[in-house]
Amino acid sequence: MTGTAVIIPAKNEADRIGATVTAALALSGVDLVVVVDDGSADQTGRVAKAAGARVVRHSRNRGKATAMESGAEAVRLLDGEEPRHLLFLDADLGESAHAAAALIRPVMAGEVDMTIAVFVTRVKLGGHGFVVKLAREGIARATGWTPAQPLNGQRCLTRAAFEAARPLAHGFGVETGLTIDLLRRGFRVREVEVEMSHRATGTDWKAQLHRARQFRDVARALLARR
């Protein structure tokens, strides 16, 4: 049976990455966790390694999409004859990463090519709604399918599906591009409700800048797929 590798892009997540890695390693069928330390200034990589992850380090921050590609390449180098499925998780999930089992099962069973998490418990994301709306409506226009949580980064997919979507959309546009590209190519995509939680995005100027970058990257991904 094909195994599953977990890929966790991370930047300055030393306080939560250890718990996330531990929970990911405990998932049924998971035999490899790769953390991509994307230019962290703290001990993210060291903590991840101590928790049992293989660590790939970028000397400078290169963005989420590139981190995902780096993690997938590291998994490919460690794969045997049968390529592993890929489960992407955020670094700040902590112990709630154990709920990702629900994302793995439909892919392992061959029912779908990619699952996308829908968080049952929502945290307030100040100002985040306009980016979600842009992504949701853009995906609906491009594919006819309207996702509940289009920007959710917790996804499990087959290696074949991942390769079909490369090159990934830049930066924070990666989820939007991935969904559109796979649906247009005939891959099966399903949203799955999970009991996960991560750190809420704040409302200070740094958070607002982050959302502006998200909006820019999502808009670029949509424009490239018109």
mmCIF file with all atom_site columns, C-alpha atoms in Angstrom:
data_model
loop_
_atom_site.group_PDB
_atom_site.id
_atom_site.type_symbol
_atom_site.label_atom_id
_atom_site.label_alt_id
_atom_site.label_comp_id
_atom_site.label_asym_id
_atom_site.label_entity_id
_atom_site.label_seq_id
_atom_site.pdbx_PDB_ins_code
_atom_site.Cartn_x
_atom_site.Cartn_y
_atom_site.Cartn_z
_atom_site.occupancy
_atom_site.B_iso_or_equiv
_atom_site.pdbx_formal_charge
_atom_site.auth_seq_id
_atom_site.auth_comp_id
_atom_site.auth_asym_id
_atom_site.auth_atom_id
_atom_site.pdbx_PDB_model_num
ATOM 1   C CA . MET A 1 1   ? 0.000   0.000  0.000   1.00 0.00 ? 1   MET A CA 1
ATOM 2   C CA . THR A 1 2   ? 1.264   3.467  -0.890  1.00 0.00 ? 2   THR A CA 1
ATOM 3   C CA . GLY A 1 3   ? 2.490   5.440  2.101   1.00 0.00 ? 3   GLY A CA 1
ATOM 4   C CA . THR A 1 4   ? 2.045   9.121  2.813   1.00 0.00 ? 4   THR A CA 1
ATOM 5   C CA . ALA A 1 5   ? 4.701   11.769 3.360   1.00 0.00 ? 5   ALA A CA 1
ATOM 6   C CA . VAL A 1 6   ? 3.896   14.952 5.243   1.00 0.00 ? 6   VAL A CA 1
ATOM 7   C CA . ILE A 1 7   ? 5.402   18.227 4.010   1.00 0.00 ? 7   ILE A CA 1
ATOM 8   C CA . ILE A 1 8   ? 5.349   21.229 6.346   1.00 0.00 ? 8   ILE A CA 1
ATOM 9   C CA . PRO A 1 9   ? 6.544   24.626 5.076   1.00 0.00 ? 9   PRO A CA 1
ATOM 10  C CA . ALA A 1 10  ? 7.665   26.636 8.111   1.00 0.00 ? 10  ALA A CA 1
ATOM 11  C CA . LYS A 1 11  ? 9.049   30.046 8.925   1.00 0.00 ? 11  LYS A CA 1
ATOM 12  C CA . ASN A 1 12  ? 9.771   31.112 12.515  1.00 0.00 ? 12  ASN A CA 1
ATOM 13  C CA . GLU A 1 13  ? 7.525   28.446 14.030  1.00 0.00 ? 13  GLU A CA 1
ATOM 14  C CA . ALA A 1 14  ? 9.877   27.081 16.698  1.00 0.00 ? 14  ALA A CA 1
ATOM 15  C CA . ASP A 1 15  ? 7.188   27.315 19.369  1.00 0.00 ? 15  ASP A CA 1
ATOM 16  C CA . ARG A 1 16  ? 4.696   25.024 17.576  1.00 0.00 ? 16  ARG A CA 1
ATOM 17  C CA . ILE A 1 17  ? 6.564   23.008 14.973  1.00 0.00 ? 17  ILE A CA 1
ATOM 18  C CA . GLY A 1 18  ? 7.601   20.286 17.421  1.00 0.00 ? 18  GLY A CA 1
ATOM 19  C CA . ALA A 1 19  ? 4.014   19.450 18.381  1.00 0.00 ? 19  ALA A CA 1
ATOM 20  C CA . THR A 1 20  ? 2.938   19.565 14.731  1.00 0.00 ? 20  THR A CA 1
ATOM 21  C CA . VAL A 1 21  ? 5.680   17.145 13.661  1.00 0.00 ? 21  VAL A CA 1
ATOM 22  C CA . THR A 1 22  ? 4.929   14.763 16.544  1.00 0.00 ? 22  THR A CA 1
ATOM 23  C CA . ALA A 1 23  ? 1.230   14.655 15.633  1.00 0.00 ? 23  ALA A CA 1
ATOM 24  C CA . ALA A 1 24  ? 2.018   14.191 11.926  1.00 0.00 ? 24  ALA A CA 1
ATOM 25  C CA . LEU A 1 25  ? 4.373   11.274 12.597  1.00 0.00 ? 25  LEU A CA 1
ATOM 26  C CA . ALA A 1 26  ? 1.613   9.533  14.564  1.00 0.00 ? 26  ALA A CA 1
ATOM 27  C CA . LEU A 1 27  ? -0.779  9.530  11.576  1.00 0.00 ? 27  LEU A CA 1
ATOM 28  C CA . SER A 1 28  ? -1.576  6.093  10.185  1.00 0.00 ? 28  SER A CA 1
ATOM 29  C CA . GLY A 1 29  ? 0.326   5.382  6.971   1.00 0.00 ? 29  GLY A CA 1
ATOM 30  C CA . VAL A 1 30  ? 2.774   8.266  7.456   1.00 0.00 ? 30  VAL A CA 1
ATOM 31  C CA . ASP A 1 31  ? 6.403   7.181  7.423   1.00 0.00 ? 31  ASP A CA 1
ATOM 32  C CA . LEU A 1 32  ? 8.088   10.472 6.550   1.00 0.00 ? 32  LEU A CA 1
ATOM 33  C CA . VAL A 1 33  ? 7.724   14.096 7.659   1.00 0.00 ? 33  VAL A CA 1
ATOM 34  C CA . VAL A 1 34  ? 9.690   16.776 5.820   1.00 0.00 ? 34  VAL A CA 1
ATOM 35  C CA . VAL A 1 35  ? 9.852   20.277 7.261   1.00 0.00 ? 35  VAL A CA 1
ATOM 36  C CA . VAL A 1 36  ? 10.987  22.993 4.871   1.00 0.00 ? 36  VAL A CA 1
ATOM 37  C CA . ASP A 1 37  ? 12.577  25.716 7.010   1.00 0.00 ? 37  ASP A CA 1
ATOM 38  C CA . ASP A 1 38  ? 11.915  28.679 4.754   1.00 0.00 ? 38  ASP A CA 1
ATOM 39  C CA . GLY A 1 39  ? 14.509  31.174 5.975   1.00 0.00 ? 39  GLY A CA 1
ATOM 40  C CA . SER A 1 40  ? 13.637  31.107 9.678   1.00 0.00 ? 40  SER A CA 1
ATOM 41  C CA . ALA A 1 41  ? 15.500  33.348 12.094  1.00 0.00 ? 41  ALA A CA 1
ATOM 42  C CA . ASP A 1 42  ? 14.677  31.125 15.073  1.00 0.00 ? 42  ASP A CA 1
ATOM 43  C CA . GLN A 1 43  ? 15.253  27.438 15.916  1.00 0.00 ? 43  GLN A CA 1
ATOM 44  C CA . THR A 1 44  ? 12.460  26.056 13.713  1.00 0.00 ? 44  THR A CA 1
ATOM 45  C CA . GLY A 1 45  ? 14.725  23.620 11.875  1.00 0.00 ? 45  GLY A CA 1
ATOM 46  C CA . ARG A 1 46  ? 16.459  22.357 15.007  1.00 0.00 ? 46  ARG A CA 1
ATOM 47  C CA . VAL A 1 47  ? 13.171  21.794 16.857  1.00 0.00 ? 47  VAL A CA 1
ATOM 48  C CA . ALA A 1 48  ? 11.649  20.012 13.853  1.00 0.00 ? 48  ALA A CA 1
ATOM 49  C CA . LYS A 1 49  ? 14.627  17.693 13.535  1.00 0.00 ? 49  LYS A CA 1
ATOM 50  C CA . ALA A 1 50  ? 14.555  16.902 17.242  1.00 0.00 ? 50  ALA A CA 1
ATOM 51  C CA . ALA A 1 51  ? 10.882  15.937 16.868  1.00 0.00 ? 51  ALA A CA 1
ATOM 52  C CA . GLY A 1 52  ? 11.737  13.435 14.128  1.00 0.00 ? 52  GLY A CA 1
ATOM 53  C CA . ALA A 1 53  ? 11.361  15.355 10.872  1.00 0.00 ? 53  ALA A CA 1
ATOM 54  C CA . ARG A 1 54  ? 13.737  15.487 7.939   1.00 0.00 ? 54  ARG A CA 1
ATOM 55  C CA . VAL A 1 55  ? 14.600  19.152 7.462   1.00 0.00 ? 55  VAL A CA 1
ATOM 56  C CA . VAL A 1 56  ? 15.258  21.047 4.236   1.00 0.00 ? 56  VAL A CA 1
ATOM 57  C CA . ARG A 1 57  ? 16.495  24.588 4.798   1.00 0.00 ? 57  ARG A CA 1
ATOM 58  C CA . HIS A 1 58  ? 16.242  27.643 2.570   1.00 0.00 ? 58  HIS A CA 1
ATOM 59  C CA . SER A 1 59  ? 18.903  30.172 3.506   1.00 0.00 ? 59  SER A CA 1
ATOM 60  C CA . ARG A 1 60  ? 16.407  32.942 2.749   1.00 0.00 ? 60  ARG A CA 1
ATOM 61  C CA . ASN A 1 61  ? 12.633  33.089 2.629   1.00 0.00 ? 61  ASN A CA 1
ATOM 62  C CA . ARG A 1 62  ? 11.460  31.892 -0.792  1.00 0.00 ? 62  ARG A CA 1
ATOM 63  C CA . GLY A 1 63  ? 7.714   31.688 -0.258  1.00 0.00 ? 63  GLY A CA 1
ATOM 64  C CA . LYS A 1 64  ? 5.143   28.989 0.323   1.00 0.00 ? 64  LYS A CA 1
ATOM 65  C CA . ALA A 1 65  ? 4.958   27.578 -3.206  1.00 0.00 ? 65  ALA A CA 1
ATOM 66  C CA . THR A 1 66  ? 8.726   27.141 -3.448  1.00 0.00 ? 66  THR A CA 1
ATOM 67  C CA . ALA A 1 67  ? 8.800   25.547 0.004   1.00 0.00 ? 67  ALA A CA 1
ATOM 68  C CA . MET A 1 68  ? 6.142   23.067 -1.127  1.00 0.00 ? 68  MET A CA 1
ATOM 69  C CA . GLU A 1 69  ? 8.162   22.232 -4.252  1.00 0.00 ? 69  GLU A CA 1
ATOM 70  C CA . SER A 1 70  ? 11.336  21.765 -2.193  1.00 0.00 ? 70  SER A CA 1
ATOM 71  C CA . GLY A 1 71  ? 9.533   19.433 0.205   1.00 0.00 ? 71  GLY A CA 1
ATOM 72  C CA . ALA A 1 72  ? 8.046   17.387 -2.617  1.00 0.00 ? 72  ALA A CA 1
ATOM 73  C CA . GLU A 1 73  ? 11.463  17.033 -4.242  1.00 0.00 ? 73  GLU A CA 1
ATOM 74  C CA . ALA A 1 74  ? 12.957  15.834 -0.952  1.00 0.00 ? 74  ALA A CA 1
ATOM 75  C CA . VAL A 1 75  ? 10.218  13.210 -0.693  1.00 0.00 ? 75  VAL A CA 1
ATOM 76  C CA . ARG A 1 76  ? 10.811  12.092 -4.290  1.00 0.00 ? 76  ARG A CA 1
ATOM 77  C CA . LEU A 1 77  ? 14.470  11.462 -3.514  1.00 0.00 ? 77  LEU A CA 1
ATOM 78  C CA . LEU A 1 78  ? 13.456  9.239  -0.600  1.00 0.00 ? 78  LEU A CA 1
ATOM 79  C CA . ASP A 1 79  ? 10.634  7.389  -2.387  1.00 0.00 ? 79  ASP A CA 1
ATOM 80  C CA . GLY A 1 80  ? 10.915  3.753  -3.345  1.00 0.00 ? 80  GLY A CA 1
ATOM 81  C CA . GLU A 1 81  ? 9.316   2.191  -6.423  1.00 0.00 ? 81  GLU A CA 1
ATOM 82  C CA . GLU A 1 82  ? 5.871   3.411  -5.354  1.00 0.00 ? 82  GLU A CA 1
ATOM 83  C CA . PRO A 1 83  ? 5.732   7.203  -4.905  1.00 0.00 ? 83  PRO A CA 1
ATOM 84  C CA . ARG A 1 84  ? 4.190   8.371  -1.659  1.00 0.00 ? 84  ARG A CA 1
ATOM 85  C CA . HIS A 1 85  ? 1.072   10.479 -1.442  1.00 0.00 ? 85  HIS A CA 1
ATOM 86  C CA . LEU A 1 86  ? 1.771   14.027 -0.253  1.00 0.00 ? 86  LEU A CA 1
ATOM 87  C CA . LEU A 1 87  ? 0.069   15.644 2.734   1.00 0.00 ? 87  LEU A CA 1
ATOM 88  C CA . PHE A 1 88  ? 0.725   19.366 3.131   1.00 0.00 ? 88  PHE A CA 1
ATOM 89  C CA . LEU A 1 89  ? 0.208   20.840 6.599   1.00 0.00 ? 89  LEU A CA 1
ATOM 90  C CA . ASP A 1 90  ? 0.723   24.263 8.149   1.00 0.00 ? 90  ASP A CA 1
ATOM 91  C CA . ALA A 1 91  ? 3.475   24.481 10.745  1.00 0.00 ? 91  ALA A CA 1
ATOM 92  C CA . ASP A 1 92  ? 1.314   25.994 13.495  1.00 0.00 ? 92  ASP A CA 1
ATOM 93  C CA . LEU A 1 93  ? -1.346  23.270 13.751  1.00 0.00 ? 93  LEU A CA 1
ATOM 94  C CA . GLY A 1 94  ? 0.261   21.773 16.834  1.00 0.00 ? 94  GLY A CA 1
ATOM 95  C CA . GLU A 1 95  ? -1.501  18.705 18.251  1.00 0.00 ? 95  GLU A CA 1
ATOM 96  C CA . SER A 1 96  ? -4.550  19.328 16.046  1.00 0.00 ? 96  SER A CA 1
ATOM 97  C CA . ALA A 1 97  ? -2.528  17.957 13.093  1.00 0.00 ? 97  ALA A CA 1
ATOM 98  C CA . HIS A 1 98  ? -3.695  14.501 14.223  1.00 0.00 ? 98  HIS A CA 1
ATOM 99  C CA . ALA A 1 99  ? -7.045  15.283 12.548  1.00 0.00 ? 99  ALA A CA 1
ATOM 100 C CA . ALA A 1 100 ? -5.344  15.135 9.138   1.00 0.00 ? 100 ALA A CA 1
ATOM 101 C CA . ALA A 1 101 ? -6.079  11.405 9.093   1.00 0.00 ? 101 ALA A CA 1
ATOM 102 C CA . ALA A 1 102 ? -9.439  12.315 7.565   1.00 0.00 ? 102 ALA A CA 1
ATOM 103 C CA . LEU A 1 103 ? -7.636  13.946 4.627   1.00 0.00 ? 103 LEU A CA 1
ATOM 104 C CA . ILE A 1 104 ? -5.465  10.913 3.961   1.00 0.00 ? 104 ILE A CA 1
ATOM 105 C CA . ARG A 1 105 ? -8.136  8.204  3.941   1.00 0.00 ? 105 ARG A CA 1
ATOM 106 C CA . PRO A 1 106 ? -10.034 9.159  0.721   1.00 0.00 ? 106 PRO A CA 1
ATOM 107 C CA . VAL A 1 107 ? -6.752  9.498  -1.209  1.00 0.00 ? 107 VAL A CA 1
ATOM 108 C CA . MET A 1 108 ? -5.414  6.194  0.123   1.00 0.00 ? 108 MET A CA 1
ATOM 109 C CA . ALA A 1 109 ? -8.685  4.511  -0.859  1.00 0.00 ? 109 ALA A CA 1
ATOM 110 C CA . GLY A 1 110 ? -8.420  5.852  -4.408  1.00 0.00 ? 110 GLY A CA 1
ATOM 111 C CA . GLU A 1 111 ? -11.692 7.766  -4.090  1.00 0.00 ? 111 GLU A CA 1
ATOM 112 C CA . VAL A 1 112 ? -10.179 11.166 -4.919  1.00 0.00 ? 112 VAL A CA 1
ATOM 113 C CA . ASP A 1 113 ? -6.933  12.681 -6.158  1.00 0.00 ? 113 ASP A CA 1
ATOM 114 C CA . MET A 1 114 ? -6.852  15.583 -3.691  1.00 0.00 ? 114 MET A CA 1
ATOM 115 C CA . THR A 1 115 ? -8.587  16.408 -0.429  1.00 0.00 ? 115 THR A CA 1
ATOM 116 C CA . ILE A 1 116 ? -8.856  19.919 1.009   1.00 0.00 ? 116 ILE A CA 1
ATOM 117 C CA . ALA A 1 117 ? -9.528  20.536 4.692   1.00 0.00 ? 117 ALA A CA 1
ATOM 118 C CA . VAL A 1 118 ? -12.523 22.504 5.888   1.00 0.00 ? 118 VAL A CA 1
ATOM 119 C CA . PHE A 1 119 ? -11.978 23.622 9.471   1.00 0.00 ? 119 PHE A CA 1
ATOM 120 C CA . VAL A 1 120 ? -15.101 22.955 11.535  1.00 0.00 ? 120 VAL A CA 1
ATOM 121 C CA . THR A 1 121 ? -13.991 25.407 14.193  1.00 0.00 ? 121 THR A CA 1
ATOM 122 C CA . ARG A 1 122 ? -13.332 28.767 12.587  1.00 0.00 ? 122 ARG A CA 1
ATOM 123 C CA . VAL A 1 123 ? -11.143 31.453 14.120  1.00 0.00 ? 123 VAL A CA 1
ATOM 124 C CA . LYS A 1 124 ? -11.794 35.094 13.406  1.00 0.00 ? 124 LYS A CA 1
ATOM 125 C CA . LEU A 1 125 ? -9.481  36.257 10.652  1.00 0.00 ? 125 LEU A CA 1
ATOM 126 C CA . GLY A 1 126 ? -9.642  40.012 10.708  1.00 0.00 ? 126 GLY A CA 1
ATOM 127 C CA . GLY A 1 127 ? -9.826  41.314 7.151   1.00 0.00 ? 127 GLY A CA 1
ATOM 128 C CA . HIS A 1 128 ? -9.147  37.871 5.681   1.00 0.00 ? 128 HIS A CA 1
ATOM 129 C CA . GLY A 1 129 ? -12.605 37.513 4.151   1.00 0.00 ? 129 GLY A CA 1
ATOM 130 C CA . PHE A 1 130 ? -11.956 39.609 1.059   1.00 0.00 ? 130 PHE A CA 1
ATOM 131 C CA . VAL A 1 131 ? -9.070  37.340 0.016   1.00 0.00 ? 131 VAL A CA 1
ATOM 132 C CA . VAL A 1 132 ? -11.193 34.231 0.567   1.00 0.00 ? 132 VAL A CA 1
ATOM 133 C CA . LYS A 1 133 ? -14.003 35.772 -1.493  1.00 0.00 ? 133 LYS A CA 1
ATOM 134 C CA . LEU A 1 134 ? -11.608 36.544 -4.347  1.00 0.00 ? 134 LEU A CA 1
ATOM 135 C CA . ALA A 1 135 ? -10.276 32.980 -4.387  1.00 0.00 ? 135 ALA A CA 1
ATOM 136 C CA . ARG A 1 136 ? -13.689 31.313 -4.002  1.00 0.00 ? 136 ARG A CA 1
ATOM 137 C CA . GLU A 1 137 ? -15.342 33.314 -6.772  1.00 0.00 ? 137 GLU A CA 1
ATOM 138 C CA . GLY A 1 138 ? -12.307 32.953 -9.034  1.00 0.00 ? 138 GLY A CA 1
ATOM 139 C CA . ILE A 1 139 ? -12.254 29.171 -8.650  1.00 0.00 ? 139 ILE A CA 1
ATOM 140 C CA . ALA A 1 140 ? -16.010 29.000 -9.262  1.00 0.00 ? 140 ALA A CA 1
ATOM 141 C CA . ARG A 1 141 ? -15.705 31.023 -12.480 1.00 0.00 ? 141 ARG A CA 1
ATOM 142 C CA . ALA A 1 142 ? -12.789 28.936 -13.715 1.00 0.00 ? 142 ALA A CA 1
ATOM 143 C CA . THR A 1 143 ? -14.140 25.478 -12.866 1.00 0.00 ? 143 THR A CA 1
ATOM 144 C CA . GLY A 1 144 ? -17.822 25.637 -11.920 1.00 0.00 ? 144 GLY A CA 1
ATOM 145 C CA . TRP A 1 145 ? -17.013 24.316 -8.410  1.00 0.00 ? 145 TRP A CA 1
ATOM 146 C CA . THR A 1 146 ? -17.373 26.559 -5.346  1.00 0.00 ? 146 THR A CA 1
ATOM 147 C CA . PRO A 1 147 ? -15.101 25.580 -2.434  1.00 0.00 ? 147 PRO A CA 1
ATOM 148 C CA . ALA A 1 148 ? -15.997 26.397 1.166   1.00 0.00 ? 148 ALA A CA 1
ATOM 149 C CA . GLN A 1 149 ? -12.412 27.192 2.212   1.00 0.00 ? 149 GLN A CA 1
ATOM 150 C CA . PRO A 1 150 ? -10.416 27.815 -0.976  1.00 0.00 ? 150 PRO A CA 1
ATOM 151 C CA . LEU A 1 151 ? -7.253  28.995 0.801   1.00 0.00 ? 151 LEU A CA 1
ATOM 152 C CA . ASN A 1 152 ? -6.949  26.086 3.217   1.00 0.00 ? 152 ASN A CA 1
ATOM 153 C CA . GLY A 1 153 ? -3.419  24.728 2.938   1.00 0.00 ? 153 GLY A CA 1
ATOM 154 C CA . GLN A 1 154 ? -4.110  21.342 4.544   1.00 0.00 ? 154 GLN A CA 1
ATOM 155 C CA . ARG A 1 155 ? -4.266  19.074 1.489   1.00 0.00 ? 155 ARG A CA 1
ATOM 156 C CA . CYS A 1 156 ? -3.496  15.477 0.657   1.00 0.00 ? 156 CYS A CA 1
ATOM 157 C CA . LEU A 1 157 ? -2.907  14.493 -2.953  1.00 0.00 ? 157 LEU A CA 1
ATOM 158 C CA . THR A 1 158 ? -1.338  11.834 -5.088  1.00 0.00 ? 158 THR A CA 1
ATOM 159 C CA . ARG A 1 159 ? 2.093   12.376 -6.550  1.00 0.00 ? 159 ARG A CA 1
ATOM 160 C CA . ALA A 1 160 ? 0.535   12.244 -10.017 1.00 0.00 ? 160 ALA A CA 1
ATOM 161 C CA . ALA A 1 161 ? -1.841  15.076 -9.123  1.00 0.00 ? 161 ALA A CA 1
ATOM 162 C CA . PHE A 1 162 ? 0.957   17.167 -7.665  1.00 0.00 ? 162 PHE A CA 1
ATOM 163 C CA . GLU A 1 163 ? 3.129   16.746 -10.756 1.00 0.00 ? 163 GLU A CA 1
ATOM 164 C CA . ALA A 1 164 ? 0.189   17.629 -13.023 1.00 0.00 ? 164 ALA A CA 1
ATOM 165 C CA . ALA A 1 165 ? -0.161  20.979 -11.246 1.00 0.00 ? 165 ALA A CA 1
ATOM 166 C CA . ARG A 1 166 ? 3.472   22.012 -11.571 1.00 0.00 ? 166 ARG A CA 1
ATOM 167 C CA . PRO A 1 167 ? 4.797   24.624 -11.787 1.00 0.00 ? 167 PRO A CA 1
ATOM 168 C CA . LEU A 1 168 ? 2.799   25.773 -8.780  1.00 0.00 ? 168 LEU A CA 1
ATOM 169 C CA . ALA A 1 169 ? 1.316   29.247 -8.661  1.00 0.00 ? 169 ALA A CA 1
ATOM 170 C CA . HIS A 1 170 ? 3.557   31.793 -6.956  1.00 0.00 ? 170 HIS A CA 1
ATOM 171 C CA . GLY A 1 171 ? 3.524   32.397 -3.205  1.00 0.00 ? 171 GLY A CA 1
ATOM 172 C CA . PHE A 1 172 ? 0.121   32.583 -1.537  1.00 0.00 ? 172 PHE A CA 1
ATOM 173 C CA . GLY A 1 173 ? -1.641  31.903 -4.830  1.00 0.00 ? 173 GLY A CA 1
ATOM 174 C CA . VAL A 1 174 ? -0.570  28.265 -4.631  1.00 0.00 ? 174 VAL A CA 1
ATOM 175 C CA . GLU A 1 175 ? -3.829  26.838 -3.229  1.00 0.00 ? 175 GLU A CA 1
ATOM 176 C CA . THR A 1 176 ? -5.996  28.707 -5.718  1.00 0.00 ? 176 THR A CA 1
ATOM 177 C CA . GLY A 1 177 ? -3.852  27.664 -8.667  1.00 0.00 ? 177 GLY A CA 1
ATOM 178 C CA . LEU A 1 178 ? -3.594  24.065 -7.482  1.00 0.00 ? 178 LEU A CA 1
ATOM 179 C CA . THR A 1 179 ? -7.365  23.695 -7.223  1.00 0.00 ? 179 THR A CA 1
ATOM 180 C CA . ILE A 1 180 ? -8.076  25.215 -10.641 1.00 0.00 ? 180 ILE A CA 1
ATOM 181 C CA . ASP A 1 181 ? -5.326  23.323 -12.436 1.00 0.00 ? 181 ASP A CA 1
ATOM 182 C CA . LEU A 1 182 ? -6.338  19.910 -11.072 1.00 0.00 ? 182 LEU A CA 1
ATOM 183 C CA . LEU A 1 183 ? -10.064 20.374 -11.694 1.00 0.00 ? 183 LEU A CA 1
ATOM 184 C CA . ARG A 1 184 ? -9.411  21.542 -15.257 1.00 0.00 ? 184 ARG A CA 1
ATOM 185 C CA . ARG A 1 185 ? -7.269  18.455 -15.847 1.00 0.00 ? 185 ARG A CA 1
ATOM 186 C CA . GLY A 1 186 ? -10.014 16.140 -14.674 1.00 0.00 ? 186 GLY A CA 1
ATOM 187 C CA . PHE A 1 187 ? -8.643  15.225 -11.255 1.00 0.00 ? 187 PHE A CA 1
ATOM 188 C CA . ARG A 1 188 ? -11.101 14.494 -8.449  1.00 0.00 ? 188 ARG A CA 1
ATOM 189 C CA . VAL A 1 189 ? -11.112 17.022 -5.595  1.00 0.00 ? 189 VAL A CA 1
ATOM 190 C CA . ARG A 1 190 ? -13.082 16.812 -2.346  1.00 0.00 ? 190 ARG A CA 1
ATOM 191 C CA . GLU A 1 191 ? -13.358 19.026 0.729   1.00 0.00 ? 191 GLU A CA 1
ATOM 192 C CA . VAL A 1 192 ? -13.277 17.199 4.073   1.00 0.00 ? 192 VAL A CA 1
ATOM 193 C CA . GLU A 1 193 ? -14.340 18.610 7.435   1.00 0.00 ? 193 GLU A CA 1
ATOM 194 C CA . VAL A 1 194 ? -11.651 18.340 10.116  1.00 0.00 ? 194 VAL A CA 1
ATOM 195 C CA . GLU A 1 195 ? -11.229 19.439 13.714  1.00 0.00 ? 195 GLU A CA 1
ATOM 196 C CA . MET A 1 196 ? -8.060  21.473 13.233  1.00 0.00 ? 196 MET A CA 1
ATOM 197 C CA . SER A 1 197 ? -6.975  24.879 14.422  1.00 0.00 ? 197 SER A CA 1
ATOM 198 C CA . HIS A 1 198 ? -4.033  27.186 13.932  1.00 0.00 ? 198 HIS A CA 1
ATOM 199 C CA . ARG A 1 199 ? -2.919  30.599 15.031  1.00 0.00 ? 199 ARG A CA 1
ATOM 200 C CA . ALA A 1 200 ? -5.375  33.333 14.110  1.00 0.00 ? 200 ALA A CA 1
ATOM 201 C CA . THR A 1 201 ? -4.159  36.137 11.875  1.00 0.00 ? 201 THR A CA 1
ATOM 202 C CA . GLY A 1 202 ? -4.102  39.443 13.737  1.00 0.00 ? 202 GLY A CA 1
ATOM 203 C CA . THR A 1 203 ? -5.188  42.897 12.707  1.00 0.00 ? 203 THR A CA 1
ATOM 204 C CA . ASP A 1 204 ? -1.942  44.849 13.139  1.00 0.00 ? 204 ASP A CA 1
ATOM 205 C CA . TRP A 1 205 ? -0.044  46.362 10.216  1.00 0.00 ? 205 TRP A CA 1
ATOM 206 C CA . LYS A 1 206 ? 2.034   43.212 9.695   1.00 0.00 ? 206 LYS A CA 1
ATOM 207 C CA . ALA A 1 207 ? -1.133  41.148 9.380   1.00 0.00 ? 207 ALA A CA 1
ATOM 208 C CA . GLN A 1 208 ? -2.645  43.651 6.971   1.00 0.00 ? 208 GLN A CA 1
ATOM 209 C CA . LEU A 1 209 ? 0.510   43.548 4.849   1.00 0.00 ? 209 LEU A CA 1
ATOM 210 C CA . HIS A 1 210 ? 0.327   39.757 4.848   1.00 0.00 ? 210 HIS A CA 1
ATOM 211 C CA . ARG A 1 211 ? -3.255  39.873 3.585   1.00 0.00 ? 211 ARG A CA 1
ATOM 212 C CA . ALA A 1 212 ? -2.304  42.378 0.895   1.00 0.00 ? 212 ALA A CA 1
ATOM 213 C CA . ARG A 1 213 ? 0.365   39.954 -0.317  1.00 0.00 ? 213 ARG A CA 1
ATOM 214 C CA . GLN A 1 214 ? -2.158  37.125 -0.247  1.00 0.00 ? 214 GLN A CA 1
ATOM 215 C CA . PHE A 1 215 ? -4.591  39.175 -2.316  1.00 0.00 ? 215 PHE A CA 1
ATOM 216 C CA . ARG A 1 216 ? -1.866  40.031 -4.834  1.00 0.00 ? 216 ARG A CA 1
ATOM 217 C CA . ASP A 1 217 ? -0.745  36.417 -5.235  1.00 0.00 ? 217 ASP A CA 1
ATOM 218 C CA . VAL A 1 218 ? -4.278  35.024 -5.510  1.00 0.00 ? 218 VAL A CA 1
ATOM 219 C CA . ALA A 1 219 ? -5.147  37.680 -8.104  1.00 0.00 ? 219 ALA A CA 1
ATOM 220 C CA . ARG A 1 220 ? -2.029  36.771 -10.092 1.00 0.00 ? 220 ARG A CA 1
ATOM 221 C CA . ALA A 1 221 ? -2.893  33.082 -9.988  1.00 0.00 ? 221 ALA A CA 1
ATOM 222 C CA . LEU A 1 222 ? -6.404  33.790 -11.236 1.00 0.00 ? 222 LEU A CA 1
ATOM 223 C CA . LEU A 1 223 ? -5.212  36.144 -13.966 1.00 0.00 ? 223 LEU A CA 1
ATOM 224 C CA . ALA A 1 224 ? -2.786  33.524 -15.259 1.00 0.00 ? 224 ALA A CA 1
ATOM 225 C CA . ARG A 1 225 ? -5.658  31.012 -15.521 1.00 0.00 ? 225 ARG A CA 1
ATOM 226 C CA . ARG A 1 226 ? -8.251  33.145 -17.301 1.00 0.00 ? 226 ARG A CA 1
#
